[in-house]
JSON list of C-alpha atoms and ligand atoms in Angstrom, two decimals:
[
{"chain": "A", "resi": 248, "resn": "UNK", "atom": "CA", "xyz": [39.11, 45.48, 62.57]},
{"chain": "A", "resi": 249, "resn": "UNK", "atom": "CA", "xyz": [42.24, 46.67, 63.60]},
{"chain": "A", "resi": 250, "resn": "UNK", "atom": "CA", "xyz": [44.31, 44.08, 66.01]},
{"chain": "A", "resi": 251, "resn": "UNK", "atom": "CA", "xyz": [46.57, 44.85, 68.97]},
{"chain": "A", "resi": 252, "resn": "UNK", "atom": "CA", "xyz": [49.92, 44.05, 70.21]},
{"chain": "A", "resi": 253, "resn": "UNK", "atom": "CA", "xyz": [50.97, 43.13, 73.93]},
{"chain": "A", "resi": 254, "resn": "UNK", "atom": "CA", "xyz": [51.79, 47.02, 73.90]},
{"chain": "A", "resi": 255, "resn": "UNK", "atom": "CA", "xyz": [48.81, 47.67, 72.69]},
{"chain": "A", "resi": 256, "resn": "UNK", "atom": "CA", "xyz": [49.60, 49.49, 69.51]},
{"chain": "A", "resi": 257, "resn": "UNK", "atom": "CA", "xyz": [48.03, 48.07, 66.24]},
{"chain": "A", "resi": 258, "resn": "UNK", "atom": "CA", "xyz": [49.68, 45.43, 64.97]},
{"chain": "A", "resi": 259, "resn": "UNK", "atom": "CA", "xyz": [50.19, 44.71, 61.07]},
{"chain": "A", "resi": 260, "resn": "UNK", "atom": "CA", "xyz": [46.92, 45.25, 59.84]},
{"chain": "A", "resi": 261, "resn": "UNK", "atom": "CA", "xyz": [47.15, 44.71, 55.78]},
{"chain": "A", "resi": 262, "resn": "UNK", "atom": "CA", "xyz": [49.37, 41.62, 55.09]},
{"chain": "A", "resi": 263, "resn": "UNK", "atom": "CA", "xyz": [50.09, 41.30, 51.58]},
{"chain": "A", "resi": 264, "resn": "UNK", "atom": "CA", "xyz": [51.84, 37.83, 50.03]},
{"chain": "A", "resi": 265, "resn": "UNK", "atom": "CA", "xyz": [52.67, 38.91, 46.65]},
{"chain": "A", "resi": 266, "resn": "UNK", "atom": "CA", "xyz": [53.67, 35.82, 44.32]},
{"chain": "A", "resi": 267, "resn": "UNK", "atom": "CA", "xyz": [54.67, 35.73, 40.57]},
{"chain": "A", "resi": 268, "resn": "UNK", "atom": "CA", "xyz": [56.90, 34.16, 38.05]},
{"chain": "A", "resi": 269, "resn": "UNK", "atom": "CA", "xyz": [60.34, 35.41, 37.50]},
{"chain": "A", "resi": 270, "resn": "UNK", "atom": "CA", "xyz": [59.81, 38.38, 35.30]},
{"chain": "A", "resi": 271, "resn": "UNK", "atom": "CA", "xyz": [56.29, 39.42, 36.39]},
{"chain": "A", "resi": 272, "resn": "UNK", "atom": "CA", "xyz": [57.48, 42.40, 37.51]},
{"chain": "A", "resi": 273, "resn": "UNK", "atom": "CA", "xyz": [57.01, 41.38, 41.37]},
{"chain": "A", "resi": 274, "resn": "UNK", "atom": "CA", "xyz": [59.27, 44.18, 42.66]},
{"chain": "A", "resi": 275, "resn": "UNK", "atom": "CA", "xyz": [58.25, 47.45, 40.49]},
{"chain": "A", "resi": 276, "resn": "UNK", "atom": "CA", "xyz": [54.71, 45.90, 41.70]},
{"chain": "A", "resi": 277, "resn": "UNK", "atom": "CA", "xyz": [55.24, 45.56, 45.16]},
{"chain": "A", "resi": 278, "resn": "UNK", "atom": "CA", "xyz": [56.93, 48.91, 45.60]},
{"chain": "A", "resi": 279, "resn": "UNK", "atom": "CA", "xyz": [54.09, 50.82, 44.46]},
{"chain": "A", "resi": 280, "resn": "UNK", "atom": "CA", "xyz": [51.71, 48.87, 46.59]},
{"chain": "A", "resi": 281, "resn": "UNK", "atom": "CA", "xyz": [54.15, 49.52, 49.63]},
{"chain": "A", "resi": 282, "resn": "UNK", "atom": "CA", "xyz": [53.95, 53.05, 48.66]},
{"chain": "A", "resi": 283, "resn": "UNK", "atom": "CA", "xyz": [50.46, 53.68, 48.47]},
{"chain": "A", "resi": 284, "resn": "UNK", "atom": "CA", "xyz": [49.43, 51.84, 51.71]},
{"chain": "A", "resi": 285, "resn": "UNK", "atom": "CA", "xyz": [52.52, 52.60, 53.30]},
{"chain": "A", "resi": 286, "resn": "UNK", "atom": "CA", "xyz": [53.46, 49.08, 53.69]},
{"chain": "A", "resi": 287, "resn": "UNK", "atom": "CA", "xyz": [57.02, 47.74, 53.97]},
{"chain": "A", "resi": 288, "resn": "UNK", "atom": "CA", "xyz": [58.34, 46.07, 51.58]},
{"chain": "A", "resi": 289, "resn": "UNK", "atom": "CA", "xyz": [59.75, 42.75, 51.85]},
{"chain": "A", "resi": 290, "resn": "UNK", "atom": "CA", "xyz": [61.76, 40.79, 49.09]},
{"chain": "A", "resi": 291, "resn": "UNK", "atom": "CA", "xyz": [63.98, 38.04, 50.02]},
{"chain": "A", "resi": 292, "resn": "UNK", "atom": "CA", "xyz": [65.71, 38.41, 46.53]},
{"chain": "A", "resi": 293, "resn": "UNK", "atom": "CA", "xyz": [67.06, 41.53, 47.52]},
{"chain": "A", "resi": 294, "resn": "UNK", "atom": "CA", "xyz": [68.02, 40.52, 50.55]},
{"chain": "A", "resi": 295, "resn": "UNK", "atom": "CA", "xyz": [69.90, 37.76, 49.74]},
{"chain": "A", "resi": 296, "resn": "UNK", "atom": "CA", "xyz": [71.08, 39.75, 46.93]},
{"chain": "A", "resi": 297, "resn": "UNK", "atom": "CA", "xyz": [72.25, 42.04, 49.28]},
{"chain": "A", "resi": 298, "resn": "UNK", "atom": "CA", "xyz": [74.20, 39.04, 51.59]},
{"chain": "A", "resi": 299, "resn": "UNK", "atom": "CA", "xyz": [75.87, 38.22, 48.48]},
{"chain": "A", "resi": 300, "resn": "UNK", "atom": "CA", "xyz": [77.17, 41.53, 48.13]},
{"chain": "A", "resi": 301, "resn": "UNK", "atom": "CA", "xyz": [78.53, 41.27, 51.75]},
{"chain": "A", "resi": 302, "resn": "UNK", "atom": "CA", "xyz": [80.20, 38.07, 50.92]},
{"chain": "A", "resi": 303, "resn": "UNK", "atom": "CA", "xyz": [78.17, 36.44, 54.24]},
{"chain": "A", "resi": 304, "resn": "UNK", "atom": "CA", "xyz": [78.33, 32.81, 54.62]},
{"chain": "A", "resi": 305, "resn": "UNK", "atom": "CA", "xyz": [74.31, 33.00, 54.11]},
{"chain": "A", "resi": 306, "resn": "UNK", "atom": "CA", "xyz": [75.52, 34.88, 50.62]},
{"chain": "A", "resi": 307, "resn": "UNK", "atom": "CA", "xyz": [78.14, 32.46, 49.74]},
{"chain": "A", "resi": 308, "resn": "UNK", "atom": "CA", "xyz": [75.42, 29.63, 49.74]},
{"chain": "A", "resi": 309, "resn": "UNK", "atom": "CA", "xyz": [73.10, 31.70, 47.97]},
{"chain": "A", "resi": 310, "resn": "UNK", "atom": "CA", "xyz": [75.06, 32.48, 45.21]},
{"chain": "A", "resi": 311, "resn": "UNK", "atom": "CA", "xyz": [75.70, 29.21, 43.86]},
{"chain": "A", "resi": 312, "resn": "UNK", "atom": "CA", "xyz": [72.01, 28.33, 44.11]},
{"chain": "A", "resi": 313, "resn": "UNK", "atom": "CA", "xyz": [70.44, 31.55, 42.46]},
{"chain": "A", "resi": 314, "resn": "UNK", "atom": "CA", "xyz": [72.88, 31.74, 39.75]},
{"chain": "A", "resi": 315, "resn": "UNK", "atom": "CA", "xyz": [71.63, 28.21, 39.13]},
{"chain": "A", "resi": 316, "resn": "UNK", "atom": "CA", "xyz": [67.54, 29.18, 38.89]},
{"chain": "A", "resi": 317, "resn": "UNK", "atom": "CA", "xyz": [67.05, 26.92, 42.58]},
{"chain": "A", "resi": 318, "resn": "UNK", "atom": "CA", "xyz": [65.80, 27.88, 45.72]},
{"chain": "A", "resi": 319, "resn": "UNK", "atom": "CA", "xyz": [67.51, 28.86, 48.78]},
{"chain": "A", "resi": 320, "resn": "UNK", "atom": "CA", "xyz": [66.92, 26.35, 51.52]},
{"chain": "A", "resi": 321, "resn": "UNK", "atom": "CA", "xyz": [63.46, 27.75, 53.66]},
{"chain": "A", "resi": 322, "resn": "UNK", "atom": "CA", "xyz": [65.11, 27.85, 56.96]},
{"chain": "A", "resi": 323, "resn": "UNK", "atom": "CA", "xyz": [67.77, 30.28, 55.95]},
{"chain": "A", "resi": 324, "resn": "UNK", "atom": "CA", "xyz": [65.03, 32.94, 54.33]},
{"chain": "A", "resi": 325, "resn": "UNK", "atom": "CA", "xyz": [62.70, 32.05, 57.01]},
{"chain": "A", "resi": 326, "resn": "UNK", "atom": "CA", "xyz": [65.05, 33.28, 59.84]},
{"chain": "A", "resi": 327, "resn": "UNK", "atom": "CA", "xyz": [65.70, 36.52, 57.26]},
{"chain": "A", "resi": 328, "resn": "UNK", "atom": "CA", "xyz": [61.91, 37.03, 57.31]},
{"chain": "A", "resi": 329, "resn": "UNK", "atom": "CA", "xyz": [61.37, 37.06, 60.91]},
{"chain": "A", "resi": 330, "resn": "UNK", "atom": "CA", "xyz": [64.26, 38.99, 62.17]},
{"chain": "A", "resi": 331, "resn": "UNK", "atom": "CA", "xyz": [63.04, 41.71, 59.92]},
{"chain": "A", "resi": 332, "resn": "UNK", "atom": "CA", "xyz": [59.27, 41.50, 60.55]},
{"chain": "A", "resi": 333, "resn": "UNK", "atom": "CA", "xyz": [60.47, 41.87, 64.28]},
{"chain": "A", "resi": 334, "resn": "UNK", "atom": "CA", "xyz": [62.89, 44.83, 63.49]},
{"chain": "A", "resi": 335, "resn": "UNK", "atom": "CA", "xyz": [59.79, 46.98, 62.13]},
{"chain": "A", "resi": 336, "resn": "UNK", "atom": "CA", "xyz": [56.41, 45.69, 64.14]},
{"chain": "A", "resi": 337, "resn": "UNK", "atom": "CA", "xyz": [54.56, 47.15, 65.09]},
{"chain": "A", "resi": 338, "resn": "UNK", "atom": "CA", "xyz": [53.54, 48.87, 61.79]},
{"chain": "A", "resi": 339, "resn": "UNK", "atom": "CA", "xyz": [50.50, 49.33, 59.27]},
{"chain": "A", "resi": 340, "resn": "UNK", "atom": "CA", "xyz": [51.64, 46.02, 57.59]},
{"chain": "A", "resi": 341, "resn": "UNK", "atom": "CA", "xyz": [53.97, 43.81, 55.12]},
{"chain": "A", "resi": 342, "resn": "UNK", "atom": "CA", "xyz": [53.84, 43.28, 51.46]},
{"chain": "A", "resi": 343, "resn": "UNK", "atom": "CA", "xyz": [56.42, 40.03, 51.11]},
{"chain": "A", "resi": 344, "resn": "UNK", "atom": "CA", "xyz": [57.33, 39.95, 47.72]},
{"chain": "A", "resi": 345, "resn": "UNK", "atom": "CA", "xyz": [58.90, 36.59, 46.92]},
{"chain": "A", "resi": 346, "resn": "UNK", "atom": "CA", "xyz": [58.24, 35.32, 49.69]},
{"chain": "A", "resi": 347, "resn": "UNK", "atom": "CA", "xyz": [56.99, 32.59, 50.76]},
{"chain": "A", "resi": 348, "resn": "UNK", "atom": "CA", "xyz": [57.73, 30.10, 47.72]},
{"chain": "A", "resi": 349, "resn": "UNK", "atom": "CA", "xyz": [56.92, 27.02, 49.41]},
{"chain": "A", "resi": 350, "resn": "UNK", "atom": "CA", "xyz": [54.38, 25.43, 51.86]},
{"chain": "A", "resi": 351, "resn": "UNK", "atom": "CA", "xyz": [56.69, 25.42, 54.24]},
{"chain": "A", "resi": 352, "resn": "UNK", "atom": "CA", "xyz": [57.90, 29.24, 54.36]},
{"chain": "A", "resi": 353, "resn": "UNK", "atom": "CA", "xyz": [53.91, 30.04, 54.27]},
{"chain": "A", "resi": 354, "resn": "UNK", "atom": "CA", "xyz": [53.31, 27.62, 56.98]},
{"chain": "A", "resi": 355, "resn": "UNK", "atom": "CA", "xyz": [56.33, 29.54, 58.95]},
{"chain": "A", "resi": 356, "resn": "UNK", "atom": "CA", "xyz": [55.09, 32.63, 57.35]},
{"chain": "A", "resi": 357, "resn": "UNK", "atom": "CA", "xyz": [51.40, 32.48, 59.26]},
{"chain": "A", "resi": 358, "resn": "UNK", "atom": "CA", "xyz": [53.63, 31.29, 62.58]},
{"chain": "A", "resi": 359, "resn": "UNK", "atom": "CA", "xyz": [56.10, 34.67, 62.38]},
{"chain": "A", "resi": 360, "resn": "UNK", "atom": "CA", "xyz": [52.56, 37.24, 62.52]},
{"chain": "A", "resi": 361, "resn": "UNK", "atom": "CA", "xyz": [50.49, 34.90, 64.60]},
{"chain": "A", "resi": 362, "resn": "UNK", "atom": "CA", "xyz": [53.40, 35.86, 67.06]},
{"chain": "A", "resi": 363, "resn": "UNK", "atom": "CA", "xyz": [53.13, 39.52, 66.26]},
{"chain": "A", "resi": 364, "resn": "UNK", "atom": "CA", "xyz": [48.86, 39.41, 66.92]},
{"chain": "A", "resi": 365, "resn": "UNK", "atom": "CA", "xyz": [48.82, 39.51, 63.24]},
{"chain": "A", "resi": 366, "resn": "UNK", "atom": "CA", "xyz": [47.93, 37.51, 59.60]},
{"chain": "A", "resi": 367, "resn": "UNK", "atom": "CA", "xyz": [48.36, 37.52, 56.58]},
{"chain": "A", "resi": 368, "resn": "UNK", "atom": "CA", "xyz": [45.18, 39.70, 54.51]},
{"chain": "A", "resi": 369, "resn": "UNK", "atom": "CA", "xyz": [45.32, 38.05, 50.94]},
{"chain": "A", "resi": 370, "resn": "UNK", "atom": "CA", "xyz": [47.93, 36.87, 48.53]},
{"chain": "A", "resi": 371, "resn": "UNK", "atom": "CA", "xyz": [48.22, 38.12, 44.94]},
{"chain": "A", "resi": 372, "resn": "UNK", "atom": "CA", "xyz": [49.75, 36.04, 42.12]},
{"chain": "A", "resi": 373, "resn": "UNK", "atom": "CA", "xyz": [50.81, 37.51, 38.91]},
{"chain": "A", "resi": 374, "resn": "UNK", "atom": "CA", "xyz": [49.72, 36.01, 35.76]},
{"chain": "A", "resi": 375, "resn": "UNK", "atom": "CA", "xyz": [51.89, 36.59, 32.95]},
{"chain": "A", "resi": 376, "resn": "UNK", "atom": "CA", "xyz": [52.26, 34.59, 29.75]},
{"chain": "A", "resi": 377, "resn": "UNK", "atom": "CA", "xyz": [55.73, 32.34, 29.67]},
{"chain": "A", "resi": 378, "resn": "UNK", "atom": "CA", "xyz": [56.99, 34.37, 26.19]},
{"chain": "A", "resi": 379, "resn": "UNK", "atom": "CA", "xyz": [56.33, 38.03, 28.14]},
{"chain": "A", "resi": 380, "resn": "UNK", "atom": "CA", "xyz": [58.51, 36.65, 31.08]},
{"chain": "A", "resi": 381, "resn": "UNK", "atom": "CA", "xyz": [60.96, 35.64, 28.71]},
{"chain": "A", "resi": 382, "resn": "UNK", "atom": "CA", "xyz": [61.00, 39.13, 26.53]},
{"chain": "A", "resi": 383, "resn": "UNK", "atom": "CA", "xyz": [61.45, 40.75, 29.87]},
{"chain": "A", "resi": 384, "resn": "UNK", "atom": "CA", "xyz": [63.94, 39.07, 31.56]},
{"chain": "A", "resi": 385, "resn": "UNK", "atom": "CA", "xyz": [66.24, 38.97, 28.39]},
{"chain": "A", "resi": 386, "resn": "UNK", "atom": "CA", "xyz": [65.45, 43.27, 28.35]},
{"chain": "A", "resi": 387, "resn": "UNK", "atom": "CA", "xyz": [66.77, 43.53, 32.12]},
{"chain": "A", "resi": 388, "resn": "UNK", "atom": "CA", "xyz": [69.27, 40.93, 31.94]},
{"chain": "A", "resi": 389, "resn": "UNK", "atom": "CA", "xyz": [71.04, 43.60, 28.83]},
{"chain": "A", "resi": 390, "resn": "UNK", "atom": "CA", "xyz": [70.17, 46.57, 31.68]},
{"chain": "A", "resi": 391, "resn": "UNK", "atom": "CA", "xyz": [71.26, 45.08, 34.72]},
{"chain": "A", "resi": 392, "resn": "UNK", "atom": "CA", "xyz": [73.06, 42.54, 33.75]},
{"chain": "A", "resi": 393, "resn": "UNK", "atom": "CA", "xyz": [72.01, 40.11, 37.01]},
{"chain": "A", "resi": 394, "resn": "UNK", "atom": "CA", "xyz": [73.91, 36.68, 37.11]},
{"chain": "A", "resi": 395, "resn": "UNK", "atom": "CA", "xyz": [70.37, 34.86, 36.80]},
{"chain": "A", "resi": 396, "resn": "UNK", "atom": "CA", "xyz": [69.17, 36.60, 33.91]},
{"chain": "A", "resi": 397, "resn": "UNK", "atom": "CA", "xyz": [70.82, 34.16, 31.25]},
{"chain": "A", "resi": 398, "resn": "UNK", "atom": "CA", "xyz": [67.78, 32.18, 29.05]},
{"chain": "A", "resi": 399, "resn": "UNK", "atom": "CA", "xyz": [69.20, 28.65, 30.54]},
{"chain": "A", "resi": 400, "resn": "UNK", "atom": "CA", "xyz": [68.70, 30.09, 34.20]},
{"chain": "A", "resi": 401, "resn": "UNK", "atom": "CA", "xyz": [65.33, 31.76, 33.39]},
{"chain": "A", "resi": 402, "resn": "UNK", "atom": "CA", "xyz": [64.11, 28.36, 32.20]},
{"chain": "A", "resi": 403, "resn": "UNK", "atom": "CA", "xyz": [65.01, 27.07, 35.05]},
{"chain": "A", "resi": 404, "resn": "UNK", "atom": "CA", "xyz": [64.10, 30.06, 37.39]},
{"chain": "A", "resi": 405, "resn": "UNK", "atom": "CA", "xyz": [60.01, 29.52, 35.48]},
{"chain": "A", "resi": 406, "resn": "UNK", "atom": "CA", "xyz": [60.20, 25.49, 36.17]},
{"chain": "A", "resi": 407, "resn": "UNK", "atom": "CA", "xyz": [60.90, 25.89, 39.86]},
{"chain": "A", "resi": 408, "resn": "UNK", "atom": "CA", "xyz": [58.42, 28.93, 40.19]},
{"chain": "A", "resi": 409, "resn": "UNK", "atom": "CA", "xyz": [55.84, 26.41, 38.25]},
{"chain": "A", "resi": 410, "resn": "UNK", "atom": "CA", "xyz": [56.88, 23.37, 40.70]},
{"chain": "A", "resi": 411, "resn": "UNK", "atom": "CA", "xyz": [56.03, 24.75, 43.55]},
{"chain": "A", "resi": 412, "resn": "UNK", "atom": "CA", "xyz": [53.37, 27.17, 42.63]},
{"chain": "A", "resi": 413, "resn": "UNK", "atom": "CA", "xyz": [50.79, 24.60, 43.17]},
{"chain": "A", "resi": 414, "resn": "UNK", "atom": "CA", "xyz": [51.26, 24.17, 46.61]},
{"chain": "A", "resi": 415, "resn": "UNK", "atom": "CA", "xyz": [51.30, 27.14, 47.88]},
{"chain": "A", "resi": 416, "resn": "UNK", "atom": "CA", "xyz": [48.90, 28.87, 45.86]},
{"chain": "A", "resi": 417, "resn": "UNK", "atom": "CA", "xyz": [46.54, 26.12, 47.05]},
{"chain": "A", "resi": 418, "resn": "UNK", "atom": "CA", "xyz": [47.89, 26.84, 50.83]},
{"chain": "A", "resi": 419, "resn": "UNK", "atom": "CA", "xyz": [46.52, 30.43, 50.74]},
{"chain": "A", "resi": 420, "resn": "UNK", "atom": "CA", "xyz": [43.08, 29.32, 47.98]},
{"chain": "A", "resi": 421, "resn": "UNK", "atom": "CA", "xyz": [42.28, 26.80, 51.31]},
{"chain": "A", "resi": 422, "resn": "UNK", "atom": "CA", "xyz": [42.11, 30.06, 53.51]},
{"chain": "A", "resi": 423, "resn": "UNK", "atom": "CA", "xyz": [40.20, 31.88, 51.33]},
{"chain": "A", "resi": 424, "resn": "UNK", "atom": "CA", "xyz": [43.21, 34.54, 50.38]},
{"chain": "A", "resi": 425, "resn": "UNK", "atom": "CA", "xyz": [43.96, 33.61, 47.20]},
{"chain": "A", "resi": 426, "resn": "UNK", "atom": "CA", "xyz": [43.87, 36.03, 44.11]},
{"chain": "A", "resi": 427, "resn": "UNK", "atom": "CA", "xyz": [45.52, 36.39, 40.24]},
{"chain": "A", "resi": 428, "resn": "UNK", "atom": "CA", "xyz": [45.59, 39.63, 38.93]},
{"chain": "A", "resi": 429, "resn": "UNK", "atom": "CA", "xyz": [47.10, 40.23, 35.18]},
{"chain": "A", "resi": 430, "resn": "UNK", "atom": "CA", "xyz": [50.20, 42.13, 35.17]},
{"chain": "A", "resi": 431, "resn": "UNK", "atom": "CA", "xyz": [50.88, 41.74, 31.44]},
{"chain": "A", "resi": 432, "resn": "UNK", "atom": "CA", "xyz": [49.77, 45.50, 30.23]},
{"chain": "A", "resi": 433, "resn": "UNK", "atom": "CA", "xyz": [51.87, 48.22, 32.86]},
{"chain": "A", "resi": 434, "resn": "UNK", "atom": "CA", "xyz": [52.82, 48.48, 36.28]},
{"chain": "A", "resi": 435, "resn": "UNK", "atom": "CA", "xyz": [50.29, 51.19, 36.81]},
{"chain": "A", "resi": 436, "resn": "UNK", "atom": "CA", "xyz": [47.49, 48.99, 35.20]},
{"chain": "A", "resi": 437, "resn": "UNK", "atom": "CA", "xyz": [48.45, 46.09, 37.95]},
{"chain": "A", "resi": 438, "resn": "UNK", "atom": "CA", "xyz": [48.62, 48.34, 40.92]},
{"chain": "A", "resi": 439, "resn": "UNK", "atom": "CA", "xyz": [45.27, 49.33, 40.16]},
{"chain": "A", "resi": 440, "resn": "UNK", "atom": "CA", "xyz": [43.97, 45.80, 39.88]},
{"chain": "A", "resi": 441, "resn": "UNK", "atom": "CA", "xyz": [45.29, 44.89, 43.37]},
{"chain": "A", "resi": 442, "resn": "UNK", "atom": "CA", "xyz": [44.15, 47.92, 45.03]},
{"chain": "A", "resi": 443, "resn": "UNK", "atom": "CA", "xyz": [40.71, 46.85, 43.97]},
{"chain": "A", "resi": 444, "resn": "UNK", "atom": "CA", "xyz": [41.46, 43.42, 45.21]},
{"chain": "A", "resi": 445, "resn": "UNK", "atom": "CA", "xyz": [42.71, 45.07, 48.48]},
{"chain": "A", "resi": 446, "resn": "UNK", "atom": "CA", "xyz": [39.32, 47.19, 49.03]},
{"chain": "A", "resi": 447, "resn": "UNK", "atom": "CA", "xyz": [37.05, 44.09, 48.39]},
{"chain": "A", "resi": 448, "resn": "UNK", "atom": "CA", "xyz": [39.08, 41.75, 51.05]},
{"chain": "A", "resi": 449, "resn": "UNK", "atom": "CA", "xyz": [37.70, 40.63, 54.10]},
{"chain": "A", "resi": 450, "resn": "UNK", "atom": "CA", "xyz": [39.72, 41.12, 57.46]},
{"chain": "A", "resi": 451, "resn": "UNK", "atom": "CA", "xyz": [41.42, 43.85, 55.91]},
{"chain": "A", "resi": 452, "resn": "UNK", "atom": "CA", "xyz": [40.94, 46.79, 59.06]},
{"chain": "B", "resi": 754, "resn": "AMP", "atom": "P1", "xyz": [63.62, 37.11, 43.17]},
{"chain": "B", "resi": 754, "resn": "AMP", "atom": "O1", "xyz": [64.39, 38.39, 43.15]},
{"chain": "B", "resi": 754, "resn": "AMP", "atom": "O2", "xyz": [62.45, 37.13, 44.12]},
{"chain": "B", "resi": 754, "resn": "AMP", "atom": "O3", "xyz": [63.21, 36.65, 41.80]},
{"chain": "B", "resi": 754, "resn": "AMP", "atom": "O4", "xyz": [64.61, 35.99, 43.75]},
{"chain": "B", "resi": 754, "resn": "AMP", "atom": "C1", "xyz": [65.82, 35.66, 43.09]},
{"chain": "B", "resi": 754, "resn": "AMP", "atom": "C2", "xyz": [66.31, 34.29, 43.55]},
{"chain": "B", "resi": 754, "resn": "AMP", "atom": "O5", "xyz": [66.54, 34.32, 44.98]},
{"chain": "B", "resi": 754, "resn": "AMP", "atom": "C3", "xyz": [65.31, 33.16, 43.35]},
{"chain": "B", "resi": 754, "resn": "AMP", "atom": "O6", "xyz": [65.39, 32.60, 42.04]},
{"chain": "B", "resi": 754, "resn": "AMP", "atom": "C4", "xyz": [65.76, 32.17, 44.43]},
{"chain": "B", "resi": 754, "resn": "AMP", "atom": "O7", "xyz": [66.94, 31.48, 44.01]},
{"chain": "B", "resi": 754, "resn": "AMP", "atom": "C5", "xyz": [66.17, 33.08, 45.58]},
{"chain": "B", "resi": 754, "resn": "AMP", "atom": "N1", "xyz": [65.01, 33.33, 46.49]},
{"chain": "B", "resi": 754, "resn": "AMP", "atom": "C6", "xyz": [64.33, 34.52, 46.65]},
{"chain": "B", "resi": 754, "resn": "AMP", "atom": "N2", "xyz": [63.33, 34.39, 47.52]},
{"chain": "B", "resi": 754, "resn": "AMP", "atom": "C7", "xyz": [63.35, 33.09, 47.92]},
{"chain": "B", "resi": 754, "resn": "AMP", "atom": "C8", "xyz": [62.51, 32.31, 48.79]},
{"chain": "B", "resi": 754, "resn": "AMP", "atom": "N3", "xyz": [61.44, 32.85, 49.42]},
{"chain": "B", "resi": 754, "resn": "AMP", "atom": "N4", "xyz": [62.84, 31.01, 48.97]},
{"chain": "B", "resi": 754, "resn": "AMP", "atom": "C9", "xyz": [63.89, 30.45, 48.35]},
{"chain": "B", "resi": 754, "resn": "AMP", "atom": "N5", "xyz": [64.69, 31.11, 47.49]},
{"chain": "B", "resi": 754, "resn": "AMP", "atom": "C10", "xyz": [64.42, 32.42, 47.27]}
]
């Protein structure tokens, strides 16, 4: 079923919450799925990343608490989620990727599309195995050489992602949404699993 705006043009009409440990391979992921379903792609990493960069005062906050493996306080990268969602609705749909990482941003999460006439489709969590993660991360950290990537900050990057997990995984498995998909063999191999995931959920128009 394809929903409609106050315009009238179709709102966001495949909503896609992807979620995985550091390391998982969230963003090669997501890109491809953006890609394929023409999606836009979403990740609050990069865009505080990106504030960083720009020396903001949202950046200068955020620096201090990713280079320690914590989270950035939800009402700063819930107002960064909804002035972008407004910047490009109406569109054919979202995949967040990192986002949300707490009960909280999801609650805010389902407010920001009910607003736009829209929801979200189904969430997809990686499952990776803790030693994979770490191979990985230690690889990129020698290729990209990111200020989180150190084994002390990874530990504590996979604790907080396993903290609060939990919670929101079980926000989306009370709706119904909630899916793992294995993303230990390729990229490739994963987009293919959540494309099949995509085809077989309901509400998807
Ligand atoms: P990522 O690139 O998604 O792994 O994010 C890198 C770091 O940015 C995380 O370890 C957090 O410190 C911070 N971050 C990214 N997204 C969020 C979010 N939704 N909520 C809180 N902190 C976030």
């Amino acid at each position: 079923m394809t929903t409609y705006n106050e315009n009238n043009r179709p709102a966001a009409a495949l909503n896609i919450v992807l979620f995985g440990p550091p390391g998982a391979g969230k963003g090669t992921v997501a890109k491809l799925v953006a890609e394929q379903k023409q999606l836009v792609h979403l990740s609050t990493g990069d865009m505080l990343r990106q504030e960083i960069q720009l020396g903001t005062a949202i950046g200068k906050e955020a620096d201090r608490l990713i280079a320690q493996g914590h989270l950035v306080p939800d009402d700063v990268v819930v107002a960064m989620v909804r002035q972008v969602v407004a910047r490009h609705m109406p569109c054919p749909g979202f995949i967040f990727d990192g986002f949300p990482r707490t009960t909280e941003q999801a609650a805010a999460l389902d407010r920001i599309m009910a607003d736009s006439r829209a929801s979200i489709t189904l969430m997809i969590a990686l499952d990776v195995s803790e030693e994979e993660i770490i191979r990985r991360m230690l690889h990129r950290a020698d290729v990209e050489g990111r200020p989180d990537d150190t084994i002390d900050v990874i530990r504590q990057r996979i604790l907080t992602y396993h903290k609060k997990i939990k919670g929101t995984a079980d926000y989306y498995k009370a709706q119904g949404k909630y899916y793992t998909v294995d993303s230990s063999i390729t990229p490739a191999n994963t987009l293919r699993q959540i494309l099949q995931r995509i085809a077989e959920a309901p509400h998807h128009g």
